[in-house]
Amino acid sequence: MEAARVRIVWVVILSAIVLKQMKSSFMKKEVGTCPRPKDLRALGCSCSILPKGSERSFVCNAARWNADTAARFAIIAGYAEKNSFQFRGKLKWETAKSNGSSEELERVITSPFTALCGSNVQSLKLLHFTYAGEPPHCNFASLEFDDVSIDFPTFFSTAKPSQLRVLNQKNFTGLENLSGVKDLRIHNSSLDAYTNFRLMTDLRILAIEASDLQTQRLDFIPKRSNSLHLVQIRDCKIRSISADLWSAAPHLQHLDLANNEIESLPEDPNQRDTRPSLFLAGNPLNCEKLDWTRGRVIRNPTWQADSIPQCYPRN
Ligand SMILES: *[C@@H]1O[C@H](CO)[C@@H](O)[C@H](O)[C@H]1NC(C)=O
Ligand SMILES: *[C@@H]1O[C@H](CO)[C@@H](O)[C@H](O)[C@H]1NC(C)=O
Ligand SMILES: *[C@@H]1O[C@H](CO)[C@@H](O)[C@H](O)[C@H]1NC(C)=O
Ligand SMILES: *[C@@H]1O[C@H](CO)[C@@H](O)[C@H](O)[C@H]1NC(C)=O
């Protein structure tokens, strides 16, 4: 209840900010404002200003996009700024060579992403998106896929994000083509086959929830991943943890394995000052085997009070 109320308040405040920003964008055209709503509507798009300031967020209905639309979008939205961008819908794409007179139109439009490659779009979200064409010819720092049907390995041959969100995906493939990803979060998805996260040596955050990993053993952490500080694998039917977990991730700060089928954890041999916090609620723990964790389970204030591991008395 509390969370729902907070969210409602947040949405109302956000809308108020966006409305205020949009109002000022009608009056003066400057960096940090949205293009005219009329121009955007003609492209099946809408725009809002993110509360942080001049970041703009675009949402476009992909079903209405083609080479011409993408080029027109580049003209009205392609000036230098940080942007986030969202495509929804089924997209039928025909590659065409544009022959307009402006600089943007002279570029060859090879994909719906061409316009975005010309701008400073950092963050691309694809939602209920079906597409079978050329991948983007540029990179995006942050990618989110939610119920998307594309050829992922081909997509990742050019788009190499450092931040990746995967939601509601069946048979998700192509992770092995993403060695540079730093922040990977997967929710309610199934991976097509056993995935080797071990290639992702730059990982800082690995968070997977309610997903089918095609394995019940947590042995896929990259070796010597010095940057990895948070591993959260929740509700994924994990049964066992490989003994090299602690040596593989020497700088781990949080290990959250809630709601799996884990009885015990390998003992952490390190005598570090900054011991990782462990969160093991919702597992059939064998408390005798976990005696070594006594005094090490740190309660994180953001975790709910009733999720304290069952092995220890509440105080
Ligand atoms: C390119 O030019 C031809 C001939 O002028 C025209 O028929 C066509 O619509 C133009 N294509 C685009 C994408 O503007
Ligand atoms: C993706 O990775 C696999 C395995 O490493 C490789 O065989 C394939 O060629 C890669 N695909 C692309 C599009 O780079
Ligand atoms: C999980 O993803 C599937 C599609 O893969 C979707 O049908 C289902 O509604 C999702 N479940 C939740 C709880 O979001
Ligand atoms: C996922 O892969 C399985 C096995 O290869 C296949 O049976 C299933 O149809 C696939 N599902 C989708 C949505 O592609």
mmCIF file of C-alpha atoms in Angstrom, residues 57 72 80 87 129 198 214 229 246 252:
data_model
loop_
_atom_site.group_PDB
_atom_site.id
_atom_site.type_symbol
_atom_site.label_atom_id
_atom_site.label_comp_id
_atom_site.label_asym_id
_atom_site.label_seq_id
_atom_site.Cartn_x
_atom_site.Cartn_y
_atom_site.Cartn_z
ATOM 1 C CA SER A 57 12.408 11.537 -23.541
ATOM 2 C CA ARG A 72 12.119 14.047 -40.379
ATOM 3 C CA ALA A 80 22.908 17.817 -29.339
ATOM 4 C CA PHE A 87 9.964 2.605 -29.686
ATOM 5 C CA PHE A 129 8.627 -4.244 -30.567
ATOM 6 C CA ARG A 198 31.837 -15.324 -17.291
ATOM 7 C CA GLN A 214 18.654 -22.937 -17.576
ATOM 8 C CA HIS A 229 29.833 -5.282 -6.287
ATOM 9 C CA TRP A 246 34.228 -15.360 -3.247
ATOM 10 C CA LEU A 252 31.366 -7.993 -3.730
#
